Amino acid sequence: MNEIVAIAAVADEAAAVLSRLGVAADYAGADVLIAISPISGGEIGRVRQVTGDEAKAAIERAHIAYLAWRKVPAPRRGELIRLFGEELRAAKADLGRLVTLEAGKVTAEGLGEVQEMIDICDYAVGLSRQLFGLTIATERPEHRMAETWRSIGVVGIITAFNFPVAVWAWNAALAVVCGDAVVWKPSEKTPLTALAVQSLFERACARFGEAPAHLSELIIGGREVGEVLVDHPKVPLVSATGSTAMGRTVGPRVAARFGRSLLELGGNNAAIVAPSADVDLTLRGVAFAAMGTAGQRCTTLRRLIVHESLYETFVAKLRSVYASVAIGDPRMTGVLVGPLIDGGAYDAMQKALAEASAAGATVHGGERVEITGSDGWFVRPALVEIATQADVVKRETFAPILYVLRYRDIDEAIALQNDVAQGLSSSIFTLDLREAERFQSEEGSDCGIVNVNIGPSGAEIGGAFGGEKETGGGRESGSDSWRAYMKRATQTLNYGKTLPLAQGVSFDI
């Protein structure tokens, strides 16, 4: 497609949306961060960056807020998140549009990201009445022993550009009902959506009326600001989403001060296409997982392992899909693939394709698509047929590249699936019950997310999200992930008149 994208029009639309969301993005000082829309490649706002000292002050303010907030009963804390969910519902169209304008997601994905925020708010409201521990059997008579959970403190949240608002909500909604305060450092590539979310949260706090000031702090800036959050002793938990390289820095630094880190890092996700696969369902699943968000999801499908018996026919169908998919302005009806976030992403994609070609691969697509009136980086998704899982295949390139390999038997396919450093998400398309069960068994996928007959992307908030190996091991969102935002205490109460000791120890005086 070749729509005309007027750079000024994108900027004007962003300004109107920001105004409705209560955000003024027109800072003109020295410490300015310029927000660029990947749709137009042009400026859509200017925001002020904080200094390292200002970031420290924000953390101190959040710590004071935490000391008050932890005293509020958890169901009342849930009421604040319920109100925040209402604000998100009312602003869904505008916030979703802002995600599209600033991150380049197609309209359905921008709205879907806000819906994910709403869903986690609903989940957290219910959770606020279920923060339970255990009663533990004790060997000592007239004693009671129990496990309880308490708020942890200030939670530092570092988010990436590809999910500029939902990942913050995964963390913040749970942290707030658990009694914590939050300090958020968004990606420098998506500061406007962060300002908008902060504005909506403050609206909810005003309606609630009992929330301490500075319960949620926003610190916009670069590496220096992130380092303050990682190193500050009053931030007992840092939840960071980004590259494996980022995690290698964050994890040890937080651990050095005996803090906790919740890391959501790289993904190099694979899908196996078995001989019995439903071909039409598989084509749809593969297309969305590989091309959605222009290949810029941590759960994007990057490796496709196809059985040799259907390789030729299936890959031919897939090539046709890749050649015909609509690319362009993500605001336009029918467009499925929007722009890459910036020129750096395009360069990384071209470098990976060149390396794959040098390794003997056949590359379909991958070229830049020119959109009249835009300086954005639009590309045709690349389908790369390659004989072996070369080094370039084992590395994650954050772009729409799908490497396609053949396999002969299920053991070989699972070995290929697991033979990468990352362990986030995985899937198999099969109607063979034995293959499905094998893939989800101890001997199957080594990832944190293991799917059958759906792609590796599109996780729901009810399940804990995260992966193993170089993906970092963190878990966010549903299931029992709330425990990451709390600290455990084992409590023992003696209601008798004697003092029996455990393990039969005697100490008479």
Short mmCIF file of C-alpha atoms in Angstrom, two decimals:
data_model
loop_
_atom_site.label_atom_id
_atom_site.label_comp_id
_atom_site.label_asym_id
_atom_site.label_seq_id
_atom_site.Cartn_x
_atom_site.Cartn_y
_atom_site.Cartn_z
CA MET A 1 0.00 0.00 0.00
CA ASN A 2 1.15 3.54 -0.56
CA GLU A 3 -0.96 5.90 1.54
CA ILE A 4 0.09 9.49 1.94
CA VAL A 5 1.12 10.24 5.52
CA ALA A 6 1.17 13.93 6.33
CA ILE A 7 3.78 14.46 9.04
CA ALA A 8 2.05 17.61 10.30
CA ALA A 9 -1.28 15.78 10.46
CA VAL A 10 0.20 13.05 12.69
CA ALA A 11 1.63 15.71 15.03
CA ASP A 12 -1.68 17.59 15.13
CA GLU A 13 -3.61 14.42 15.94
CA ALA A 14 -1.17 13.54 18.72
CA ALA A 15 -1.54 17.01 20.22
CA ALA A 16 -5.34 16.73 20.20
CA VAL A 17 -5.29 13.30 21.84
CA LEU A 18 -2.82 14.45 24.50
CA SER A 19 -4.97 17.46 25.29
CA ARG A 20 -8.04 15.27 25.84
CA LEU A 21 -5.98 13.02 28.12
CA GLY A 22 -4.82 15.99 30.19
CA VAL A 23 -1.20 16.05 29.00
CA ALA A 24 0.79 19.08 27.88
CA ALA A 25 3.67 17.85 25.72
CA ASP A 26 5.28 21.07 24.63
CA TYR A 27 8.29 21.45 26.91
CA ALA A 28 10.91 23.86 25.56
CA GLY A 29 13.72 23.71 28.15
CA ALA A 30 17.25 22.41 27.88
CA ASP A 31 16.61 18.85 29.11
CA VAL A 32 14.13 18.01 26.37
CA LEU A 33 13.23 14.58 25.02
CA ILE A 34 11.67 14.72 21.57
CA ALA A 35 8.95 12.14 20.89
CA ILE A 36 9.02 10.82 17.32
CA SER A 37 6.12 9.01 15.66
CA PRO A 38 7.30 5.99 13.67
CA ILE A 39 4.31 6.57 11.37
CA SER A 40 5.59 9.89 10.07
CA GLY A 41 9.17 9.89 11.27
CA GLY A 42 8.45 13.37 12.61
CA GLU A 43 8.18 15.05 15.99
CA ILE A 44 4.90 14.75 17.89
CA GLY A 45 5.83 16.18 21.28
CA ARG A 46 8.53 17.39 23.63
CA VAL A 47 8.80 16.40 27.27
CA ARG A 48 11.12 17.26 30.10
CA GLN A 49 13.69 14.73 31.25
CA VAL A 50 14.53 14.50 34.94
CA THR A 51 18.03 14.58 36.35
CA GLY A 52 19.55 11.85 38.48
CA ASP A 53 18.96 13.91 41.62
CA GLU A 54 15.35 14.49 40.65
CA ALA A 55 14.90 10.75 40.13
CA LYS A 56 16.26 10.14 43.63
CA ALA A 57 13.83 12.71 45.03
CA ALA A 58 10.93 10.98 43.23
CA ILE A 59 11.90 7.66 44.82
CA GLU A 60 11.99 9.26 48.26
CA ARG A 61 8.52 10.74 47.69
CA ALA A 62 7.21 7.35 46.59
CA HIS A 63 8.71 5.73 49.68
CA ILE A 64 6.84 8.15 51.93
CA ALA A 65 3.64 7.36 50.01
CA TYR A 66 4.27 3.65 50.50
CA LEU A 67 4.57 4.04 54.28
CA ALA A 68 1.03 5.44 54.32
CA TRP A 69 -0.47 3.24 51.61
CA ARG A 70 0.56 -0.06 53.23
CA LYS A 71 -1.77 0.77 56.14
CA VAL A 72 -4.81 0.95 53.86
CA PRO A 73 -6.77 -2.36 53.81
CA ALA A 74 -6.16 -4.30 50.63
CA PRO A 75 -9.81 -4.24 49.47
CA ARG A 76 -9.73 -0.43 49.70
CA ARG A 77 -6.54 -0.44 47.66
CA GLY A 78 -8.43 -2.52 45.13
CA GLU A 79 -11.07 0.21 44.93
CA LEU A 80 -8.45 2.63 43.63
CA ILE A 81 -7.52 0.20 40.89
CA ARG A 82 -11.21 -0.28 40.08
CA LEU A 83 -11.50 3.47 39.57
CA PHE A 84 -8.37 3.46 37.45
CA GLY A 85 -9.96 0.77 35.30
CA GLU A 86 -12.97 3.04 34.83
CA GLU A 87 -10.70 5.87 33.70
CA LEU A 88 -9.05 3.52 31.21
CA ARG A 89 -12.42 2.43 29.85
CA ALA A 90 -13.48 6.03 29.33
CA ALA A 91 -10.16 6.90 27.65
CA LYS A 92 -9.66 3.64 25.73
CA ALA A 93 -10.12 5.14 22.27
CA ASP A 94 -7.76 8.06 22.93
CA LEU A 95 -5.08 6.09 24.75
CA GLY A 96 -5.20 3.33 22.16
CA ARG A 97 -4.81 5.93 19.43
CA LEU A 98 -1.82 7.43 21.22
CA VAL A 99 -0.19 4.00 21.38
CA THR A 100 -0.67 3.78 17.60
CA LEU A 101 0.74 7.26 17.01
CA GLU A 102 3.78 6.85 19.25
CA ALA A 103 4.61 3.13 18.93
CA GLY A 104 3.29 2.50 15.41
CA LYS A 105 0.90 -0.33 16.28
CA VAL A 106 -2.12 -0.94 14.06
CA THR A 107 -5.38 0.34 15.52
CA ALA A 108 -6.61 -3.04 16.78
CA GLU A 109 -3.33 -3.65 18.61
CA GLY A 110 -3.29 -0.18 20.16
CA LEU A 111 -6.81 -0.65 21.48
CA GLY A 112 -5.95 -4.21 22.52
CA GLU A 113 -3.08 -2.96 24.64
CA VAL A 114 -5.40 -0.65 26.57
CA GLN A 115 -7.90 -3.49 26.94
CA GLU A 116 -5.09 -5.51 28.48
CA MET A 117 -4.65 -2.72 31.04
CA ILE A 118 -8.36 -2.82 31.81
CA ASP A 119 -8.27 -6.60 32.17
CA ILE A 120 -5.36 -6.53 34.62
CA CYS A 121 -7.18 -3.90 36.67
CA ASP A 122 -10.19 -6.22 36.90
CA TYR A 123 -7.89 -9.06 37.89
CA ALA A 124 -6.18 -6.94 40.54
CA VAL A 125 -9.46 -5.79 42.07
CA GLY A 126 -10.45 -9.41 42.68
CA LEU A 127 -6.96 -10.17 43.93
CA SER A 128 -7.24 -7.41 46.55
CA ARG A 129 -9.52 -9.73 48.54
CA GLN A 130 -7.37 -12.83 48.05
CA LEU A 131 -3.90 -11.93 49.33
CA PHE A 132 -3.85 -14.96 51.57
CA GLY A 133 -1.17 -16.97 53.33
CA LEU A 134 -1.21 -20.43 54.94
CA THR A 135 -1.84 -21.90 58.35
CA ILE A 136 1.08 -24.23 59.03
CA ALA A 137 1.01 -27.34 61.24
CA THR A 138 3.30 -26.88 64.21
CA GLU A 139 4.96 -29.57 66.32
CA ARG A 140 4.72 -27.47 69.48
CA PRO A 141 1.55 -27.69 71.61
CA GLU A 142 -0.47 -24.52 72.19
CA HIS A 143 1.25 -22.77 69.31
CA ARG A 144 -0.06 -21.41 66.03
CA MET A 145 2.14 -20.90 62.97
CA ALA A 146 1.16 -19.06 59.81
CA GLU A 147 2.59 -17.57 56.63
CA THR A 148 1.60 -13.99 55.88
CA TRP A 149 2.37 -11.59 53.04
CA ARG A 150 3.21 -7.92 53.42
CA SER A 151 3.81 -5.08 50.98
CA ILE A 152 7.40 -4.82 49.80
CA GLY A 153 7.89 -1.06 49.30
CA VAL A 154 8.66 0.99 46.21
CA VAL A 155 8.53 -1.01 42.99
CA GLY A 156 10.70 0.31 40.16
CA ILE A 157 9.25 -0.37 36.69
CA ILE A 158 11.31 -0.07 33.52
CA THR A 159 9.33 -0.59 30.31
CA ALA A 160 10.15 -0.97 26.61
CA PHE A 161 8.67 0.81 23.59
CA ASN A 162 6.83 -2.17 22.11
CA PHE A 163 4.26 -2.39 24.92
CA PRO A 164 4.49 1.16 26.23
CA VAL A 165 1.54 1.00 28.63
CA ALA A 166 0.36 -2.59 29.19
CA VAL A 167 3.55 -3.85 30.83
CA TRP A 168 3.46 -0.96 33.31
CA ALA A 169 -0.12 -1.91 34.16
CA TRP A 170 0.78 -5.57 34.68
CA ASN A 171 3.18 -4.46 37.37
CA ALA A 172 1.50 -1.37 38.79
CA ALA A 173 -2.01 -2.78 39.22
CA LEU A 174 -0.70 -5.72 41.24
CA ALA A 175 1.84 -3.65 43.15
CA VAL A 176 -0.74 -1.06 44.22
CA VAL A 177 -3.24 -3.63 45.54
CA CYS A 178 -0.33 -5.32 47.34
CA GLY A 179 0.33 -2.05 49.19
CA ASP A 180 3.32 -0.79 47.23
CA ALA A 181 4.16 2.51 45.55
CA VAL A 182 5.55 2.54 42.01
CA VAL A 183 8.21 4.56 40.18
CA TRP A 184 8.09 4.22 36.40
CA LYS A 185 10.86 4.81 33.88
CA PRO A 186 9.34 4.39 30.42
CA SER A 187 11.28 3.92 27.20
CA GLU A 188 12.75 7.13 25.82
CA LYS A 189 10.97 6.19 22.57
CA THR A 190 7.48 6.32 24.09
CA PRO A 191 7.29 9.06 26.75
CA LEU A 192 3.91 10.50 25.69
CA THR A 193 1.91 7.37 26.41
CA ALA A 194 3.54 7.26 29.85
CA LEU A 195 2.49 10.85 30.56
CA ALA A 196 -1.05 9.99 29.49
CA VAL A 197 -1.26 6.93 31.76
CA GLN A 198 0.10 8.93 34.70
CA SER A 199 -2.59 11.56 34.07
CA LEU A 200 -5.32 8.90 34.10
CA PHE A 201 -3.96 7.34 37.27
CA GLU A 202 -3.95 10.74 38.97
CA ARG A 203 -7.59 11.20 37.93
CA ALA A 204 -8.42 7.91 39.63
CA CYS A 205 -6.53 8.98 42.76
CA ALA A 206 -8.48 12.24 42.87
CA ARG A 207 -11.76 10.33 42.68
CA PHE A 208 -10.60 7.88 45.34
CA GLY A 209 -9.69 10.69 47.70
CA GLU A 210 -7.60 8.69 50.16
CA ALA A 211 -4.49 7.86 48.16
CA PRO A 212 -1.27 9.48 49.38
CA ALA A 213 0.43 11.88 47.02
CA HIS A 214 3.20 10.40 44.86
CA LEU A 215 1.87 6.84 45.02
CA SER A 216 2.89 6.62 41.36
CA GLU A 217 5.91 8.58 40.19
CA LEU A 218 7.01 8.99 36.57
CA ILE A 219 10.69 9.62 35.81
CA ILE A 220 11.43 10.29 32.14
CA GLY A 221 15.04 10.13 31.03
CA GLY A 222 17.89 8.04 29.76
CA ARG A 223 20.43 5.64 31.21
CA GLU A 224 21.36 7.84 34.19
CA VAL A 225 17.75 7.84 35.39
CA GLY A 226 17.48 4.09 34.95
CA GLU A 227 20.66 3.56 36.95
CA VAL A 228 19.26 5.58 39.84
CA LEU A 229 16.21 3.31 39.93
CA VAL A 230 18.33 0.17 39.72
CA ASP A 231 20.77 1.24 42.45
CA HIS A 232 18.49 2.97 44.96
CA PRO A 233 18.29 1.16 48.33
CA LYS A 234 14.63 2.17 48.79
CA VAL A 235 13.57 0.26 45.68
CA PRO A 236 13.45 -3.36 46.89
CA LEU A 237 12.05 -4.65 43.60
CA VAL A 238 12.97 -3.62 40.05
CA SER A 239 10.81 -4.99 37.26
CA ALA A 240 12.62 -4.44 33.95
CA THR A 241 11.50 -5.29 30.44
CA GLY A 242 14.00 -5.08 27.61
CA SER A 243 16.93 -6.81 25.95
CA THR A 244 19.03 -9.59 27.42
CA ALA A 245 21.96 -7.18 27.41
CA MET A 246 19.97 -4.80 29.60
CA GLY A 247 19.11 -7.65 31.95
CA ARG A 248 22.76 -8.62 32.30
CA THR A 249 23.38 -5.15 33.68
CA VAL A 250 20.25 -4.71 35.80
CA GLY A 251 20.20 -8.14 37.46
CA PRO A 252 23.69 -8.10 39.03
CA ARG A 253 23.40 -4.46 40.12
CA VAL A 254 20.13 -5.05 41.92
CA ALA A 255 21.47 -8.27 43.44
CA ALA A 256 24.60 -6.49 44.66
CA ARG A 257 22.43 -4.50 47.08
CA PHE A 258 20.30 -7.61 47.88
CA GLY A 259 17.30 -6.26 46.01
CA ARG A 260 15.03 -8.33 43.84
CA SER A 261 14.73 -8.09 40.08
CA LEU A 262 11.88 -9.27 37.88
CA LEU A 263 13.33 -9.55 34.39
CA GLU A 264 11.40 -9.90 31.12
CA LEU A 265 14.11 -10.12 28.47
CA GLY A 266 14.68 -11.57 25.01
CA GLY A 267 12.57 -14.10 23.18
CA ASN A 268 13.50 -16.25 20.17
CA ASN A 269 10.25 -18.09 19.85
CA ALA A 270 9.57 -21.10 17.66
CA ALA A 271 6.54 -22.95 16.33
CA ILE A 272 6.56 -26.53 15.09
CA VAL A 273 4.24 -27.40 12.19
CA ALA A 274 3.52 -31.13 12.41
CA PRO A 275 2.23 -33.38 9.58
CA SER A 276 -1.28 -33.41 11.06
CA ALA A 277 -1.55 -29.62 11.46
CA ASP A 278 -4.73 -27.84 10.38
CA VAL A 279 -3.11 -25.86 7.54
CA ASP A 280 -5.56 -22.93 7.40
CA LEU A 281 -5.52 -22.44 11.18
CA THR A 282 -1.73 -22.71 11.20
CA LEU A 283 -1.33 -20.12 8.43
CA ARG A 284 -3.43 -17.62 10.39
CA GLY A 285 -1.59 -18.36 13.62
CA VAL A 286 1.83 -18.06 12.04
CA ALA A 287 0.99 -14.86 10.14
CA PHE A 288 -0.18 -12.97 13.22
CA ALA A 289 2.58 -14.28 15.48
CA ALA A 290 5.34 -13.46 12.99
CA MET A 291 4.11 -10.17 11.49
CA GLY A 292 1.98 -8.60 14.22
CA THR A 293 3.44 -5.40 15.74
CA ALA A 294 5.88 -5.46 12.79
CA GLY A 295 7.76 -8.28 14.50
CA GLN A 296 8.46 -6.14 17.57
CA ARG A 297 6.95 -8.30 20.31
CA CYS A 298 9.03 -10.28 22.77
CA THR A 299 6.68 -13.18 21.88
CA THR A 300 6.99 -12.69 18.10
CA LEU A 301 7.38 -15.94 16.17
CA ARG A 302 10.95 -15.91 14.86
CA ARG A 303 11.59 -19.58 13.99
CA LEU A 304 9.23 -21.91 12.10
CA ILE A 305 10.10 -25.63 12.14
CA VAL A 306 8.07 -27.42 9.44
CA HIS A 307 7.82 -31.15 8.86
CA GLU A 308 9.43 -32.19 5.56
CA SER A 309 6.21 -33.87 4.34
CA LEU A 310 4.34 -30.57 4.04
CA TYR A 311 7.21 -28.09 3.84
CA GLU A 312 6.89 -27.26 0.14
CA THR A 313 3.12 -26.75 0.07
CA PHE A 314 2.90 -24.94 3.40
CA VAL A 315 5.83 -22.59 2.79
CA ALA A 316 4.46 -21.75 -0.67
CA LYS A 317 1.18 -20.67 0.94
CA LEU A 318 3.11 -18.68 3.55
CA ARG A 319 5.16 -16.91 0.87
CA SER A 320 1.92 -15.83 -0.76
CA VAL A 321 0.65 -14.39 2.53
CA TYR A 322 3.90 -12.52 3.09
CA ALA A 323 3.83 -11.06 -0.43
CA SER A 324 0.27 -9.78 -0.10
CA VAL A 325 0.04 -8.51 3.47
CA ALA A 326 -1.01 -4.85 3.73
CA ILE A 327 1.80 -2.56 4.94
CA GLY A 328 1.38 1.13 5.71
CA ASP A 329 -0.12 3.74 7.99
CA PRO A 330 -1.34 1.68 10.99
CA ARG A 331 -4.35 3.98 11.39
CA MET A 332 -5.75 2.84 8.04
CA THR A 333 -8.38 0.11 7.78
CA GLY A 334 -6.95 -3.11 6.41
CA VAL A 335 -3.33 -2.40 7.26
CA LEU A 336 -1.80 -5.28 9.24
CA VAL A 337 1.86 -4.24 9.40
CA GLY A 338 2.89 -0.78 10.54
CA PRO A 339 6.37 0.75 10.77
CA LEU A 340 9.46 -0.30 12.66
CA ILE A 341 10.13 1.94 15.63
CA ASP A 342 13.14 3.69 14.03
CA GLY A 343 16.07 3.49 11.63
CA GLY A 344 18.15 1.50 14.09
CA ALA A 345 15.61 -1.33 13.96
CA TYR A 346 15.71 -1.26 10.16
CA ASP A 347 19.52 -1.41 10.12
CA ALA A 348 19.52 -4.37 12.53
CA MET A 349 17.02 -6.17 10.29
CA GLN A 350 19.08 -5.62 7.15
CA LYS A 351 22.26 -6.77 8.89
CA ALA A 352 20.57 -10.01 9.99
CA LEU A 353 19.19 -10.67 6.50
CA ALA A 354 22.62 -10.13 4.97
CA GLU A 355 24.15 -12.57 7.44
CA ALA A 356 21.44 -15.14 6.69
CA SER A 357 22.06 -14.77 2.94
CA ALA A 358 25.77 -15.30 3.52
CA ALA A 359 24.90 -18.51 5.38
CA GLY A 360 23.10 -19.82 2.29
CA ALA A 361 19.53 -18.79 3.13
CA THR A 362 16.87 -17.77 0.61
CA VAL A 363 15.32 -14.46 1.63
CA HIS A 364 11.82 -13.46 0.57
CA GLY A 365 10.87 -9.83 1.33
CA GLY A 366 12.64 -7.66 3.88
CA GLU A 367 12.87 -4.57 1.67
CA ARG A 368 11.91 -1.06 2.73
CA VAL A 369 8.45 0.11 1.67
CA GLU A 370 8.27 3.79 0.80
CA ILE A 371 5.20 5.64 2.08
CA THR A 372 4.64 9.01 0.44
CA GLY A 373 4.90 11.88 2.88
CA SER A 374 6.52 9.79 5.62
CA ASP A 375 10.06 9.48 6.90
CA GLY A 376 9.10 6.33 8.83
CA TRP A 377 10.77 2.93 8.47
CA PHE A 378 8.23 0.63 6.83
CA VAL A 379 9.40 -2.81 5.68
CA ARG A 380 7.96 -5.90 4.11
CA PRO A 381 8.21 -8.79 6.58
CA ALA A 382 10.94 -11.25 5.62
CA LEU A 383 10.53 -14.99 5.19
CA VAL A 384 13.92 -16.69 5.31
CA GLU A 385 14.32 -20.33 4.27
CA ILE A 386 17.48 -21.72 5.82
CA ALA A 387 18.89 -25.24 6.01
CA THR A 388 20.38 -25.13 9.51
CA GLN A 389 19.90 -23.17 12.69
CA ALA A 390 22.87 -20.88 12.05
CA ASP A 391 24.13 -18.32 14.55
CA VAL A 392 21.95 -15.57 13.08
CA VAL A 393 18.88 -17.74 13.68
CA LYS A 394 19.82 -18.28 17.31
CA ARG A 395 20.03 -14.54 17.96
CA GLU A 396 16.92 -12.44 18.45
CA THR A 397 16.55 -9.65 15.89
CA PHE A 398 13.71 -7.35 16.92
CA ALA A 399 12.12 -7.10 13.49
CA PRO A 400 9.72 -9.10 11.27
CA ILE A 401 12.06 -11.91 10.22
CA LEU A 402 10.79 -15.49 10.22
CA TYR A 403 13.40 -18.22 9.73
CA VAL A 404 11.98 -21.47 8.30
CA LEU A 405 13.62 -24.86 8.86
CA ARG A 406 12.71 -28.48 8.04
CA TYR A 407 12.51 -31.43 10.42
CA ARG A 408 11.94 -35.19 10.13
CA ASP A 409 10.71 -36.36 13.55
CA ILE A 410 9.32 -34.78 16.70
CA ASP A 411 12.51 -35.33 18.70
CA GLU A 412 14.49 -33.34 16.13
CA ALA A 413 11.87 -30.58 16.13
CA ILE A 414 11.87 -30.22 19.91
CA ALA A 415 15.67 -30.21 19.96
CA LEU A 416 15.69 -27.36 17.40
CA GLN A 417 13.05 -25.49 19.40
CA ASN A 418 15.13 -25.69 22.58
CA ASP A 419 18.54 -25.05 20.99
CA VAL A 420 18.60 -21.30 21.63
CA ALA A 421 19.62 -19.24 24.65
CA GLN A 422 16.18 -17.70 25.13
CA GLY A 423 13.18 -19.48 26.63
CA LEU A 424 10.09 -17.29 26.48
CA SER A 425 7.32 -18.73 24.31
CA SER A 426 6.75 -21.71 22.03
CA SER A 427 4.04 -23.55 20.16
CA ILE A 428 3.20 -26.61 18.10
CA PHE A 429 0.49 -27.00 15.50
CA THR A 430 -0.68 -30.60 15.54
CA LEU A 431 -3.81 -32.73 15.78
CA ASP A 432 -1.77 -35.67 17.10
CA LEU A 433 -2.51 -36.00 20.83
CA ARG A 434 0.79 -37.75 21.54
CA GLU A 435 2.80 -34.96 19.90
CA ALA A 436 0.85 -32.27 21.75
CA GLU A 437 1.31 -33.95 25.11
CA ARG A 438 4.98 -34.64 24.41
CA PHE A 439 5.58 -30.98 23.54
CA GLN A 440 3.97 -29.82 26.80
CA SER A 441 5.70 -32.46 28.93
CA GLU A 442 8.97 -32.34 30.87
CA GLU A 443 10.70 -33.65 27.73
CA GLY A 444 9.19 -30.97 25.50
CA SER A 445 9.52 -27.21 25.23
CA ASP A 446 11.80 -25.58 27.80
CA CYS A 447 9.97 -22.23 27.61
CA GLY A 448 7.81 -20.45 30.15
CA ILE A 449 4.89 -20.39 27.69
CA VAL A 450 4.01 -23.62 25.85
CA ASN A 451 1.08 -23.54 23.40
CA VAL A 452 -0.72 -26.03 21.18
CA ASN A 453 -2.55 -24.91 18.04
CA ILE A 454 -2.04 -21.22 18.73
CA GLY A 455 1.04 -19.12 18.08
CA PRO A 456 3.53 -18.03 20.74
CA SER A 457 2.14 -14.48 21.03
CA GLY A 458 -1.12 -13.16 22.45
CA ALA A 459 -0.85 -14.18 26.11
CA GLU A 460 -3.82 -13.55 28.42
CA ILE A 461 -3.48 -11.74 31.74
CA GLY A 462 -4.77 -14.70 33.76
CA GLY A 463 -1.59 -16.69 33.26
CA ALA A 464 1.81 -15.75 34.60
CA PHE A 465 3.86 -14.21 31.78
CA GLY A 466 7.58 -14.81 31.44
CA GLY A 467 10.26 -17.29 30.45
CA GLU A 468 13.39 -19.20 31.29
CA LYS A 469 17.11 -19.08 30.44
CA GLU A 470 18.18 -15.72 28.98
CA THR A 471 14.58 -14.52 29.07
CA GLY A 472 15.30 -13.77 32.72
CA GLY A 473 13.00 -16.04 34.71
CA GLY A 474 10.58 -13.30 35.78
CA ARG A 475 6.81 -13.69 35.92
CA GLU A 476 4.28 -10.86 35.61
CA SER A 477 0.52 -10.45 35.38
CA GLY A 478 -1.67 -13.38 36.49
CA SER A 479 -1.51 -16.61 38.48
CA ASP A 480 0.50 -16.14 41.71
CA SER A 481 2.71 -13.37 40.30
CA TRP A 482 1.41 -11.05 43.02
CA ARG A 483 3.87 -12.66 45.41
CA ALA A 484 6.75 -10.92 43.63
CA TYR A 485 5.39 -7.59 44.89
CA MET A 486 5.22 -8.70 48.53
CA LYS A 487 7.47 -10.10 51.22
CA ARG A 488 6.75 -13.23 53.21
CA ALA A 489 6.70 -13.56 57.00
CA THR A 490 6.41 -16.79 58.97
CA GLN A 491 4.63 -15.99 62.24
CA THR A 492 4.48 -18.15 65.36
CA LEU A 493 2.25 -17.44 68.35
CA ASN A 494 2.50 -19.23 71.71
CA TYR A 495 -0.82 -19.07 73.56
CA GLY A 496 0.21 -21.50 76.30
CA LYS A 497 2.14 -21.16 79.58
CA THR A 498 5.06 -23.40 78.66
CA LEU A 499 7.89 -22.90 76.20
CA PRO A 500 8.43 -26.12 74.24
CA LEU A 501 11.22 -25.81 71.67
CA ALA A 502 11.22 -27.26 68.20
CA GLN A 503 13.16 -30.41 67.36
CA GLY A 504 12.90 -31.52 70.99
CA VAL A 505 15.60 -29.11 72.12
CA SER A 506 15.77 -28.63 75.89
CA PHE A 507 17.13 -25.44 77.47
CA ASP A 508 16.16 -25.34 81.15
CA ILE A 509 17.29 -22.53 83.41
#
